[in-house]
Amino acid sequence: MSPIFSGKEEIQLFISGGTIDKDYDAVLGELIFPATHIPELLSEANSTLPITVDVLMQKDSLQMDQNDREKISQACQDSACAKIVITHGTDTMVETALCLLANPDLVDKTIVLTGAMRPYKLGKSDAAFNLGAALMAVQTAQAGVFICMNGHLFRADQVQKNRSAGLFESR
Amino acid sequence: MSPIFSGKEEIQLFISGGTIDKDYDAVLGELIFPATHIPELLSEANSTLPITVDVLMQKDSLQMDQNDREKISQACQDSACAKIVITHGTDTMVETALCLLANPDLVDKTIVLTGAMRPYKLGKSDAAFNLGAALMAVQTAQAGVFICMNGHLFRADQVQKNRSAGLFESR
Amino acid sequence: MSPIFSGKEEIQLFISGGTIDKDYDAVLGELIFPATHIPELLSEANSTLPITVDVLMQKDSLQMDQNDREKISQACQDSACAKIVITHGTDTMVETALCLLANPDLVDKTIVLTGAMRPYKLGKSDAAFNLGAALMAVQTAQAGVFICMNGHLFRADQVQKNRSAGLFESR
Amino acid sequence: MSPIFSGKEEIQLFISGGTIDKDYDAVLGELIFPATHIPELLSEANSTLPITVDVLMQKDSLQMDQNDREKISQACQDSACAKIVITHGTDTMVETALCLLANPDLVDKTIVLTGAMRPYKLGKSDAAFNLGAALMAVQTAQAGVFICMNGHLFRADQVQKNRSAGLFESR
């Protein structure tokens, strides 16, 4: 019996910003984007997955516009990998997922968007759980565009963010 | 198109102990098992999965014997759930996985063992990443017995712990 | 030889807010004041000091006005304790300290203001160090009004906040 | 009016080990002494005190013998500083303090021993609070040998560790 996943197929991890990557700046007294913390998170997790990390942008997803989504979509298209995880702000994660779903050149890829409600660097965060789940999903799910939050794997066209609850849910 | 996973199928989470659930006792000056921290981890992760958590034992896996493994195997058999995650010490995780693989009454279930190299309560732990990955794996993998560590999903009969590196690897 | 401090003299700890007591609200996506975390900090520190904790207000110190400072001053005056620590936002900590210094009814009391540049609940914070230092200072310093930050004990009229550096310094 | 402490007098910080400086080694599955974390703690605390840090040894204080205590005593004697803080394991902190008290060449120095019941690197630790208090005490207390734990400053000959409670108390 062969392994169901070799774990040897390269995974592309695109960083686009979002709460997951913010940290509190003590002098400014506000949350900012320092350099991405995702490699630190992967190291802490003892991940041995073959992951290529690239930072596309570091934006609050409320600040993203159509140009940003097209940049993400193009990066997914240009990547040699068929398995792609994207860290992203939660507020417009669904919009970006739908944009990727609309790109016909991505139909053969498995793309999983994830993020966090509390920054990784603030502790007590959902970041590591979500990224662990997303990296497993990208290995095990069929081709498609998905959002991985709250332990669930949602299809891009079947999910919405419930902002008052701070949770993603089927729609 | 229907969702690939409803997220509504109940998941059974069995706690058996292991490093993931230890904490430092300041008076004793050593690591002990307090009450399980897994529900706290799931809450921090904003999990909305339908999970039933049951504590079978709280043991360092080096202290587990055949009776313990049979107790775990029987609990999996008795559970009404077809999707089961087990938190477990890493040192004998493979032995327990092989014991479950040998139980013919479990062939229709998806069982995923996971744990951590550093206790959740000590911070900078791999616990949340691993549990997130395991809970995703149990929803997406076919029937079988698996070990989910280091971002990988290994079949029970195709994995070994590399103790000097502190990592799981294919064999 | 008698102990230099009995550790039995009651210490009054007044909470007025400030960064030290903020936490990130995941749904709102911003820093808010939940219930004060100072008792949790004292418990984590294994403090056995006889401390009475009272919350006067929970304000960002940039939002404090003269009424707030007079409320703090009156509370110090009304307290039966001669040793008072006040947690406070750093931005106007000096203004409040000078207001207390101007109250002639406080001349026999030792009053130490402290706070943090990073919230206690965000981890990697200066909160515990500062509060430990302030609680020691209030026991060992003579009567007067002081600011305890960055490991130093500054007289109220000889300190300023260097905002660009995020540090307090003599002036 | 002049400042009561200039904050410009050099403080010598000697590291001798103890729980405060331990961390969990994930591969060994036990607590070890990596390189000291005290400079990291001071940085996190935004300390601007003029502190010279020197590592004398990294020992569990139960493993210390008379040679170790004499080494610490000699280091205090050799230091040009009159203000000395020593991080130390709690189990024999009193013994070392009494050894320093017995050295007549130290009578003009203020020496404060401190440590932690839970390692700094494990989070939720008393380390930062204790070190903040000790660094304030060394600036404000008269000459003598002291133990700074649980928010109190105890004279070396008037303190004992209550091991079952994990606390220091007057004797």
XYZ file of C-alpha atoms in Angstrom:
684
model
C 0.000 0.000 0.000
C 1.367 3.345 -0.961
C 1.092 6.462 1.150
C -1.925 8.562 0.274
C 0.244 11.665 0.238
C 3.916 11.636 -0.324
C 4.502 14.843 1.597
C 7.118 15.433 -1.045
C 5.013 17.507 -3.356
C 6.022 21.134 -2.967
C 3.496 23.447 -1.329
C 3.416 27.127 -2.212
C 2.560 29.396 0.716
C 1.624 32.936 -0.281
C 1.516 35.639 2.386
C -0.932 38.472 1.745
C -1.164 39.965 5.240
C -4.183 39.941 7.530
C -4.495 39.808 11.291
C -2.459 36.579 11.453
C 0.708 38.513 10.635
C 0.150 41.708 12.656
C 1.948 42.638 15.856
C 1.548 45.390 18.398
C 3.993 48.239 18.010
C 4.724 49.547 21.489
C 5.899 52.982 20.401
C 3.036 53.616 17.981
C 0.525 51.923 20.268
C -1.163 50.150 17.389
C -1.082 46.972 15.330
C 1.297 46.983 12.399
C 2.766 44.542 9.880
C 6.368 43.750 10.736
C 8.160 41.117 8.650
C 6.001 38.006 8.295
C 5.964 35.596 11.254
C 4.794 32.596 9.262
C 8.263 31.001 8.958
C 8.646 31.319 12.751
C 5.257 29.659 13.197
C 6.266 26.794 10.881
C 9.502 26.336 12.787
C 7.711 26.276 16.140
C 5.357 23.679 14.645
C 8.293 21.459 13.656
C 6.924 21.371 10.126
C 8.991 19.291 7.733
C 6.717 19.975 4.776
C 8.413 21.163 1.580
C 6.993 24.695 1.630
C 8.045 27.703 -0.419
C 7.025 30.923 1.331
C 6.571 34.115 -0.670
C 5.235 37.438 0.545
C 2.914 38.979 -2.055
C 1.860 41.916 0.122
C 1.206 42.720 3.773
C -2.271 44.228 3.860
C -5.253 44.381 6.115
C -7.824 42.677 3.909
C -10.190 45.635 4.297
C -7.538 47.627 2.410
C -7.326 45.182 -0.493
C -8.729 46.170 -3.840
C -9.323 44.383 -7.117
C -5.705 44.942 -8.151
C -4.507 43.103 -5.066
C -6.825 40.167 -5.734
C -5.652 39.983 -9.325
C -2.070 39.996 -8.145
C -2.841 37.040 -5.873
C -4.685 35.255 -8.648
C -1.825 35.801 -11.074
C 0.705 34.542 -8.504
C -1.318 31.346 -8.075
C -1.419 30.951 -11.841
C 2.309 31.561 -12.213
C 3.274 29.147 -9.440
C 4.592 25.768 -10.536
C 2.829 24.241 -7.516
C -0.591 22.634 -7.702
C -1.025 22.982 -3.928
C -1.260 26.536 -2.659
C -2.035 27.972 0.791
C -2.681 31.707 1.155
C -2.640 33.571 4.468
C -5.109 36.422 4.254
C -7.163 38.814 6.357
C -10.528 37.396 7.305
C -12.688 40.390 6.392
C -12.460 39.932 2.634
C -11.146 36.377 2.495
C -14.349 35.246 0.804
C -14.039 37.940 -1.883
C -10.505 36.837 -2.731
C -11.542 33.191 -2.736
C -14.349 33.965 -5.207
C -11.909 35.890 -7.372
C -9.621 32.839 -7.501
C -12.601 30.596 -8.225
C -13.398 32.775 -11.228
C -9.956 32.271 -12.756
C -10.297 29.337 -15.200
C -6.548 28.784 -15.207
C -6.686 27.641 -11.571
C -9.196 24.821 -11.956
C -6.563 22.119 -11.577
C -5.066 23.546 -8.401
C -5.982 23.077 -4.757
C -5.981 26.511 -3.138
C -6.699 26.986 0.563
C -7.060 30.413 2.182
C -6.632 30.806 5.910
C -5.851 33.478 8.475
C -6.514 34.277 12.103
C -8.836 36.302 14.274
C -6.002 37.101 16.718
C -2.421 37.826 15.640
C 0.043 34.972 16.094
C 2.435 37.291 17.951
C -0.161 38.219 20.583
C -0.363 34.677 21.954
C -3.542 32.670 22.556
C -4.059 32.895 18.804
C -5.923 30.670 16.375
C -3.072 31.117 13.870
C -1.177 27.846 14.373
C -4.322 25.713 14.491
C -5.622 27.324 11.303
C -2.343 27.036 9.427
C -1.932 23.410 10.503
C -5.420 22.654 9.260
C -4.899 24.551 5.992
C -1.616 22.790 5.228
C -3.281 19.433 5.822
C -6.280 20.416 3.702
C -4.135 21.440 0.761
C -2.548 18.005 0.798
C -5.762 16.037 1.126
C -8.475 17.977 -0.681
C -9.282 17.695 -4.364
C -8.745 20.613 -6.742
C -10.770 23.688 -5.862
C -10.692 26.903 -3.891
C -11.342 26.592 -0.164
C -11.413 28.606 3.036
C -10.039 26.850 6.101
C -11.223 28.477 9.337
C -12.705 27.326 12.637
C -11.584 23.759 11.931
C -13.740 23.547 8.803
C -12.870 23.395 5.137
C -15.420 25.452 3.232
C -15.801 25.703 -0.522
C -15.240 29.270 -1.710
C -18.800 29.597 -2.979
C -20.420 28.093 0.100
C -19.068 30.177 2.947
C -19.566 33.563 4.575
C -18.013 35.382 7.475
C -20.362 36.056 10.346
C -18.756 39.292 11.473
C -20.633 39.742 14.713
C -19.632 36.255 15.846
C -16.152 36.388 14.332
C -16.720 32.999 12.714
C -17.009 31.513 9.254
C -20.120 29.500 8.432
C -21.745 27.710 5.527
C -24.117 29.668 3.360
C -21.933 21.203 -6.130
C -22.197 19.886 -2.610
C -19.722 20.545 0.165
C -17.024 17.906 0.351
C -17.431 17.732 4.106
C -20.454 18.861 5.946
C -18.523 19.621 9.111
C -21.600 18.285 10.809
C -20.399 14.744 11.270
C -19.470 14.301 14.908
C -15.745 13.862 15.651
C -14.638 11.866 18.662
C -11.521 13.230 20.358
C -9.881 10.836 22.786
C -7.262 12.154 25.227
C -4.606 9.654 26.282
C -1.978 12.024 27.694
C 1.459 12.719 26.252
C 3.608 15.810 26.252
C 0.849 17.858 24.603
C -1.136 17.846 27.847
C 1.662 18.253 30.401
C 2.402 21.399 32.375
C 5.186 22.465 34.699
C 4.346 22.204 38.371
C 6.174 25.019 40.127
C 6.146 23.437 43.571
C 7.270 19.995 42.410
C 9.638 21.453 39.837
C 8.643 18.910 37.230
C 6.177 18.261 34.413
C 2.856 16.759 35.463
C -0.567 16.058 33.985
C -3.113 18.538 35.269
C -6.641 18.401 33.827
C -6.508 18.225 30.016
C -5.928 21.514 28.181
C -7.353 20.343 24.867
C -10.748 22.052 25.327
C -8.902 25.321 26.080
C -6.833 24.841 22.909
C -9.991 24.252 20.842
C -11.593 27.356 22.308
C -8.508 29.473 21.562
C -8.628 28.085 18.014
C -12.260 29.208 17.601
C -13.131 25.677 16.542
C -16.789 25.211 15.703
C -16.369 21.535 14.852
C -18.808 19.143 16.520
C -16.276 17.413 18.766
C -16.877 15.126 21.729
C -13.863 15.103 24.038
C -13.258 12.166 26.358
C -10.237 11.546 28.566
C -9.261 7.865 28.451
C -6.105 8.281 30.554
C -3.370 10.861 31.168
C -0.118 8.978 30.614
C 3.347 9.603 29.348
C 3.387 7.226 26.390
C 6.583 5.578 27.683
C 4.446 4.435 30.625
C 1.751 2.886 28.450
C 1.416 -0.872 28.301
C -0.608 -3.290 26.224
C -3.610 -2.854 28.531
C -3.619 0.854 27.839
C -3.464 0.320 24.087
C -6.308 -2.171 24.261
C -8.333 0.306 26.248
C -7.793 2.893 23.510
C -8.626 0.360 20.810
C -11.808 -0.675 22.589
C -12.845 2.967 23.058
C -12.454 3.542 19.312
C -14.515 0.443 18.645
C -17.236 1.474 21.092
C -17.495 5.024 19.772
C -20.429 5.754 17.522
C -18.180 8.088 15.527
C -16.398 7.049 12.346
C -13.962 9.957 12.684
C -11.631 9.750 15.674
C -8.650 11.863 16.744
C -6.425 10.668 19.593
C -3.943 12.880 21.446
C -1.040 10.722 22.533
C 2.584 10.852 23.642
C 4.995 10.734 20.738
C 7.370 8.072 22.073
C 5.012 5.122 21.532
C 2.500 6.738 19.192
C 3.520 4.353 16.422
C 2.977 1.312 18.669
C -0.541 2.429 19.541
C -1.279 3.211 15.901
C -0.178 -0.293 14.897
C -2.335 -1.776 17.652
C -5.359 0.086 16.254
C -4.462 -1.029 12.732
C -4.541 -4.613 13.944
C -8.115 -4.313 15.200
C -10.360 -5.548 12.359
C -13.380 -3.814 13.869
C -11.844 -0.422 13.103
C -11.362 -0.830 9.357
C -14.237 1.468 8.470
C -13.070 4.299 10.703
C -10.673 7.155 10.097
C -8.405 7.390 13.130
C -5.714 10.074 13.433
C -3.176 10.158 16.267
C -1.372 13.349 17.112
C 0.520 14.959 19.976
C 3.246 17.501 20.576
C 6.960 17.716 21.215
C 6.474 20.684 23.560
C 3.547 21.016 25.978
C 0.764 23.364 24.900
C 0.928 25.152 28.256
C 4.637 26.001 27.872
C 4.032 28.260 24.881
C 5.887 28.111 21.539
C 4.387 24.640 21.184
C 3.557 22.557 18.138
C 0.309 21.467 19.823
C -2.193 23.759 18.100
C -0.681 23.266 14.645
C -0.728 19.501 15.077
C -4.267 19.365 16.429
C -5.508 21.648 13.647
C -3.880 19.388 11.074
C -5.213 16.217 12.715
C -8.778 17.514 12.895
C -8.617 18.436 9.228
C -7.101 15.080 8.327
C -9.821 13.131 10.104
C -12.425 14.968 8.035
C -10.667 14.558 4.700
C -8.798 11.251 4.768
C -10.253 7.924 3.835
C -10.701 5.156 6.412
C -7.449 4.027 8.009
C -5.135 4.651 10.935
C -2.823 7.668 10.604
C -0.244 9.672 12.498
C -0.378 13.419 11.963
C 2.880 15.133 12.968
C 5.244 17.701 11.438
C 2.550 18.746 8.973
C 2.418 15.273 7.419
C -0.216 12.575 7.481
C 1.521 9.217 7.737
C -0.075 5.798 7.471
C 0.378 3.853 10.705
C 2.496 1.179 9.028
C 4.683 3.613 7.122
C 6.045 5.899 9.812
C 8.681 5.947 12.519
C 9.806 8.444 15.102
C 13.348 9.684 14.642
C 14.093 10.229 18.317
C 17.380 12.041 17.953
C 15.790 14.586 15.606
C 12.467 14.698 17.445
C 10.626 14.203 14.155
C 8.402 11.634 12.480
C 9.434 10.329 9.092
C 8.385 7.787 6.502
C 9.814 4.302 6.722
C 18.160 43.481 63.624
C 14.623 44.109 62.476
C 13.398 43.689 58.930
C 13.616 46.901 56.951
C 10.091 46.351 55.706
C 7.572 44.185 57.372
C 5.732 43.370 54.167
C 2.706 43.531 56.391
C 1.817 47.115 55.696
C -1.148 47.165 53.368
C -0.497 48.409 49.832
C -3.260 50.095 47.881
C -3.201 49.336 44.165
C -5.363 51.618 42.066
C -6.172 50.647 38.464
C -6.765 53.530 36.077
C -6.364 51.752 32.739
C -3.586 52.250 30.234
C -1.955 49.883 27.792
C -1.011 47.479 30.601
C -4.647 46.427 30.943
C -5.716 46.338 27.301
C -6.329 43.217 25.254
C -7.033 42.535 21.606
C -10.679 41.940 20.804
C -10.794 39.456 17.948
C -14.258 40.364 16.740
C -13.733 44.129 16.844
C -10.153 43.800 15.605
C -8.903 46.419 18.054
C -7.529 46.843 21.564
C -10.134 47.212 24.290
C -10.317 47.224 28.089
C -11.760 43.971 29.349
C -11.886 43.413 33.123
C -8.519 44.265 34.685
C -5.788 41.612 34.418
C -3.726 42.906 37.316
C -4.981 40.309 39.832
C -4.066 37.580 37.325
C -0.608 39.111 36.952
C -0.136 39.178 40.741
C -1.223 35.558 40.994
C 1.180 34.492 38.236
C 3.916 36.384 40.121
C 3.181 34.425 43.312
C 2.843 37.730 45.140
C 2.063 37.372 48.816
C 1.989 41.101 49.432
C -1.047 42.450 51.269
C -2.523 44.373 48.341
C -5.969 45.883 47.986
C -6.864 46.297 44.317
C -9.471 48.850 43.272
C -10.436 49.869 39.760
C -10.939 53.630 39.561
C -11.463 53.715 35.802
C -10.285 51.899 32.658
C -9.050 54.642 30.345
C -6.430 55.179 27.733
C -4.428 57.949 29.382
C -4.779 60.121 26.275
C -8.517 60.157 27.086
C -8.037 61.283 30.677
C -9.021 64.797 31.645
C -8.605 66.894 34.752
C -11.684 65.304 36.330
C -10.078 61.886 36.019
C -6.857 63.089 37.613
C -8.759 64.673 40.465
C -10.641 61.438 40.977
C -7.322 59.583 41.250
C -5.929 62.235 43.583
C -9.012 62.080 45.800
C -8.845 58.276 45.906
C -5.220 58.459 47.065
C -6.251 60.972 49.710
C -9.180 58.854 50.886
C -7.162 55.649 51.079
C -6.101 54.563 54.544
C -2.847 53.277 53.025
C 0.368 55.277 52.994
C 1.766 53.109 50.194
C -0.033 53.411 46.882
C 0.728 51.997 43.423
C -1.264 53.232 40.428
C -1.366 51.472 37.049
C -1.790 54.100 34.371
C -1.344 54.767 30.670
C 2.123 56.004 29.824
C 1.149 58.924 27.589
C -0.061 61.195 30.403
C 1.467 59.392 33.380
C 3.674 62.400 34.079
C 0.685 64.775 34.091
C -1.147 62.637 36.635
C 2.002 62.305 38.744
C 2.371 66.096 38.790
C -1.289 66.470 39.751
C -0.719 64.134 42.717
C 2.439 66.018 43.631
C 0.386 69.216 43.795
C -2.025 67.775 46.350
C -0.691 68.834 49.792
C -2.733 66.118 51.513
C -0.561 63.432 49.903
C 2.831 64.600 51.171
C 3.125 61.792 53.715
C 2.350 59.040 51.241
C 4.573 57.062 48.893
C 2.828 56.931 45.524
C 4.292 55.032 42.566
C 2.788 55.151 39.086
C 3.591 52.446 36.575
C 2.214 50.934 33.397
C 3.388 49.140 30.290
C 4.290 49.820 26.703
C 2.829 46.473 25.594
C -0.350 44.967 27.073
C 0.164 42.191 29.608
C -2.263 39.949 27.706
C -0.281 40.198 24.443
C 2.738 38.405 25.900
C 6.367 39.595 25.732
C 5.185 42.556 27.810
C 7.001 44.830 30.224
C 3.970 44.725 32.537
C 5.160 42.178 35.114
C 8.663 43.638 35.360
C 7.259 47.131 35.852
C 4.673 46.087 38.409
C 7.257 44.073 40.351
C 9.557 47.076 40.397
C 6.753 49.464 41.398
C 5.571 47.255 44.248
C 9.129 47.036 45.553
C 9.615 50.779 45.172
C 6.485 51.612 47.121
C 7.800 49.533 50.007
C 11.313 50.949 49.987
C 11.085 54.571 48.850
C 10.457 57.526 51.132
C 7.275 59.598 50.853
C 6.829 61.240 47.478
C 5.305 60.754 44.053
C 7.266 58.575 41.647
C 7.119 57.031 38.209
C 8.526 53.533 37.907
C 9.340 52.606 34.318
C 12.286 51.038 32.466
C 13.716 49.757 35.742
C 14.122 53.282 37.118
C 12.333 55.133 39.868
C 11.882 58.729 38.786
C 10.591 61.619 40.897
C 7.391 63.038 39.411
C 8.985 66.403 38.730
C 12.165 65.002 37.209
C 10.899 62.732 34.458
C 9.523 62.917 30.944
C 8.338 60.411 28.401
C 10.429 60.260 25.266
C 7.610 59.312 22.911
C 9.675 58.525 19.858
C 11.805 56.092 21.858
C 8.928 54.793 23.980
C 11.020 55.322 27.129
C 10.969 57.453 30.255
C 14.029 59.548 31.028
C 15.224 62.129 33.516
C 14.637 65.767 32.720
C 15.562 68.444 45.199
C 17.893 65.762 43.856
C 16.814 62.342 42.585
C 16.978 59.678 45.257
C 18.682 57.343 42.817
C 20.522 58.439 39.802
C 19.944 55.223 37.920
C 23.423 55.809 36.644
C 25.222 53.670 39.168
C 26.242 50.451 37.472
C 24.435 47.296 38.588
C 26.162 43.935 38.412
C 23.858 41.059 37.517
C 25.319 37.618 38.163
C 23.634 34.560 36.633
C 24.011 31.338 38.602
C 21.233 29.260 37.037
C 18.057 28.103 38.726
C 14.570 27.501 37.382
C 14.342 31.067 36.053
C 16.803 30.211 33.289
C 15.656 26.698 32.369
C 13.752 25.755 29.236
C 12.078 22.601 28.017
C 14.111 20.608 25.527
C 11.658 18.969 23.152
C 13.980 16.202 22.004
C 15.188 15.261 25.482
C 11.765 15.808 27.004
C 13.205 17.521 30.037
C 14.209 20.921 31.402
C 17.722 22.043 30.559
C 19.863 25.176 30.761
C 20.260 26.737 27.349
C 22.105 30.070 27.111
C 20.760 32.508 29.716
C 17.487 34.281 28.863
C 18.004 37.161 31.277
C 19.183 39.640 28.608
C 16.064 38.794 26.574
C 13.928 39.395 29.655
C 15.594 42.779 30.255
C 15.032 43.744 26.639
C 11.355 42.751 26.777
C 11.081 44.849 29.967
C 12.492 47.901 28.156
C 15.073 48.228 30.927
C 17.427 51.148 30.485
C 19.341 50.399 33.678
C 23.131 50.262 33.360
C 23.488 46.535 34.003
C 26.501 44.306 33.444
C 25.421 40.691 33.039
C 27.869 37.871 33.764
C 27.165 34.158 33.844
C 28.982 32.521 36.772
C 27.442 29.094 36.269
C 24.161 27.538 35.099
C 23.169 25.170 37.905
C 20.068 23.844 39.527
C 20.585 25.153 43.047
C 20.120 21.647 44.480
C 23.340 20.793 42.625
C 25.334 23.661 44.101
C 28.025 22.930 46.630
C 30.213 25.033 48.889
C 32.663 25.639 46.032
C 29.905 27.167 43.948
C 28.828 29.442 46.784
C 32.394 30.552 47.337
C 32.723 31.284 43.654
C 29.626 33.497 43.845
C 30.903 35.172 46.996
C 34.296 35.834 45.413
C 32.658 37.244 42.291
C 30.643 39.677 44.437
C 33.849 40.655 46.232
C 35.754 41.136 42.981
C 33.020 43.196 41.338
C 33.610 46.935 41.232
C 29.861 47.405 41.730
C 28.276 48.064 45.120
C 24.864 46.980 43.790
C 24.597 43.321 42.841
C 21.643 41.165 41.782
C 22.062 37.391 41.553
C 19.647 35.073 39.750
C 19.651 31.748 41.558
C 17.644 28.568 42.058
C 15.130 28.861 44.863
C 15.891 25.608 46.655
C 19.207 26.747 48.168
C 18.872 30.492 47.673
C 18.849 31.002 51.437
C 22.057 29.001 51.885
C 23.863 31.109 49.307
C 22.490 34.304 50.835
C 23.811 33.244 54.254
C 27.179 32.428 52.719
C 27.353 35.944 51.271
C 26.248 37.408 54.598
C 29.184 35.648 56.250
C 31.715 37.303 53.936
C 32.946 40.407 55.800
C 34.258 41.932 52.581
C 30.696 42.339 51.317
C 29.320 44.436 54.164
C 29.266 47.636 52.141
C 27.417 46.137 49.207
C 23.726 45.707 48.518
C 23.209 42.185 47.229
C 19.787 40.902 46.162
C 19.131 37.292 45.209
C 16.103 36.383 43.139
C 14.849 33.619 40.869
C 11.600 32.069 39.744
C 9.324 29.167 40.510
C 8.465 28.744 36.833
C 10.976 29.189 33.996
C 10.767 32.462 32.104
C 10.657 30.581 28.794
C 7.577 28.564 29.792
C 5.340 31.645 29.975
C 3.057 32.605 32.861
C 6.246 32.891 34.913
C 7.086 34.933 37.993
C 10.523 35.687 36.489
C 9.938 39.210 35.140
C 8.058 40.375 38.230
C 10.802 39.056 40.494
C 13.638 40.504 38.456
C 11.885 43.877 38.249
C 11.445 43.881 42.006
C 15.040 42.782 42.639
C 16.505 45.443 40.360
C 14.445 48.085 42.134
C 15.427 46.725 45.548
C 19.124 46.803 44.748
C 18.795 50.490 43.904
C 16.733 51.438 46.941
C 17.816 49.190 49.803
C 20.691 49.886 52.163
C 23.778 47.665 52.236
C 23.038 44.060 53.129
C 22.175 40.683 51.649
C 18.550 40.172 50.648
C 16.230 37.709 48.999
C 13.574 39.202 46.745
C 10.696 36.803 46.103
C 6.886 36.956 46.181
C 7.013 40.752 46.095
C 8.890 40.911 49.405
C 12.427 41.899 50.249
C 13.678 39.594 52.991
C 16.929 39.909 54.906
C 19.129 36.855 54.330
C 18.958 35.808 57.977
C 15.225 36.306 58.323
C 13.791 34.193 55.529
C 13.045 30.585 54.700
C 11.561 28.768 51.763
C 8.297 27.013 52.481
C 8.784 24.183 50.017
C 5.317 22.694 50.186
C 3.764 26.087 49.411
C 6.486 27.120 46.961
C 6.798 30.474 48.748
C 9.359 32.406 50.763
C 8.345 33.621 54.199
C 9.817 35.384 57.215
C 11.349 33.269 59.930
